[in-house]
C-alpha atoms as one frame of an Amber mdcrd trajectory, in Angstrom:
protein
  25.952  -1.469   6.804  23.394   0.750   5.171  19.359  -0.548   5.612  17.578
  -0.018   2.682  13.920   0.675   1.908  11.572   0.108  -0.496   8.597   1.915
  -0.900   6.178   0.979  -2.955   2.243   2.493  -3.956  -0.146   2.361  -1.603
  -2.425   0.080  -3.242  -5.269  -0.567  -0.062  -7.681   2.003  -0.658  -8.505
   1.483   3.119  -4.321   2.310   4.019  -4.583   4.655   1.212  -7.609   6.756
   3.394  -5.798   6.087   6.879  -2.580   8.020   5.219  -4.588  10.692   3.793
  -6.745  11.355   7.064  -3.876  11.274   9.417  -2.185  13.904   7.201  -5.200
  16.079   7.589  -7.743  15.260   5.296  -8.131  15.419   1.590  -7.835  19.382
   1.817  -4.660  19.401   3.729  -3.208  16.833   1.213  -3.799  18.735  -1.595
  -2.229  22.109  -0.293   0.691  19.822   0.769   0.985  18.438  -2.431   0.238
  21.296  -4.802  -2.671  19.239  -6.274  -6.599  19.309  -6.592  -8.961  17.745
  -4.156 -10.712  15.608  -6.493  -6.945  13.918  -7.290  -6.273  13.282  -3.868
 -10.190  12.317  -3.274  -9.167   9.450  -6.403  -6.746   8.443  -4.764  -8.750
   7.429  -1.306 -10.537   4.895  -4.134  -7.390   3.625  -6.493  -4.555   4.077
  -3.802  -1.366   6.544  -3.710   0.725   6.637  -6.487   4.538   5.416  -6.299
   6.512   8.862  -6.311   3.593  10.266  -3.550   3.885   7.285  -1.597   7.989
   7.541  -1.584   7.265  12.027  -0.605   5.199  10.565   2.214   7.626   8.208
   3.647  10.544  10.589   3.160   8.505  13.272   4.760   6.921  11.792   7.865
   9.416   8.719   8.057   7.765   8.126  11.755   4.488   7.108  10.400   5.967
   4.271   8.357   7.571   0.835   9.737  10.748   0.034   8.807   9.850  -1.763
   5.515   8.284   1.288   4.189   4.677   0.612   5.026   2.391   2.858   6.453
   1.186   2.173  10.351  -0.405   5.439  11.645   0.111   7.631  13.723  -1.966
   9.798  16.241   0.123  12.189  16.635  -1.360  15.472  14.464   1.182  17.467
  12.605   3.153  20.390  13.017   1.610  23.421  11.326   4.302  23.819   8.708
């Protein structure tokens, strides 16, 4: 049987931030994500967008539970 996930936006500015800062910070973000600061700086305020939100999960799965949500990690990232 095949588990499937939704994702949805991250809508909590406060998850929103958590995401962004254990990624890096708003600088590291935007490199990742081939966008401007200020974009990823709106979305610390407004939350993460749908198809970022689904990038995120697919990219560091082990900082999301099982129903897609984020829940941290500590662990900092590999320097890709």
């Amino acid at each position: 049987m095949t588990t499937t996930t939704t994702v949805s936006a991250i809508t909590d500015p406060v998850q929103a931030s958590m995401l962004i800062d254990s990624l890096g910070g708003t600088k590291r973000v935007a490199a990742l994500c081939s966008v401007r600061a200020p974009s990823i700086s709106q979305w610390r305020r407004r939350g993460i967008p749908r198809p970022w939100a689904l990038f995120f999960h697919a990219k560091y799965p082990e900082r999301f539970d099982p129903a897609g949500n984020f829940v941290g990690s500590d662990a900092p990232l590999e320097n890709e």
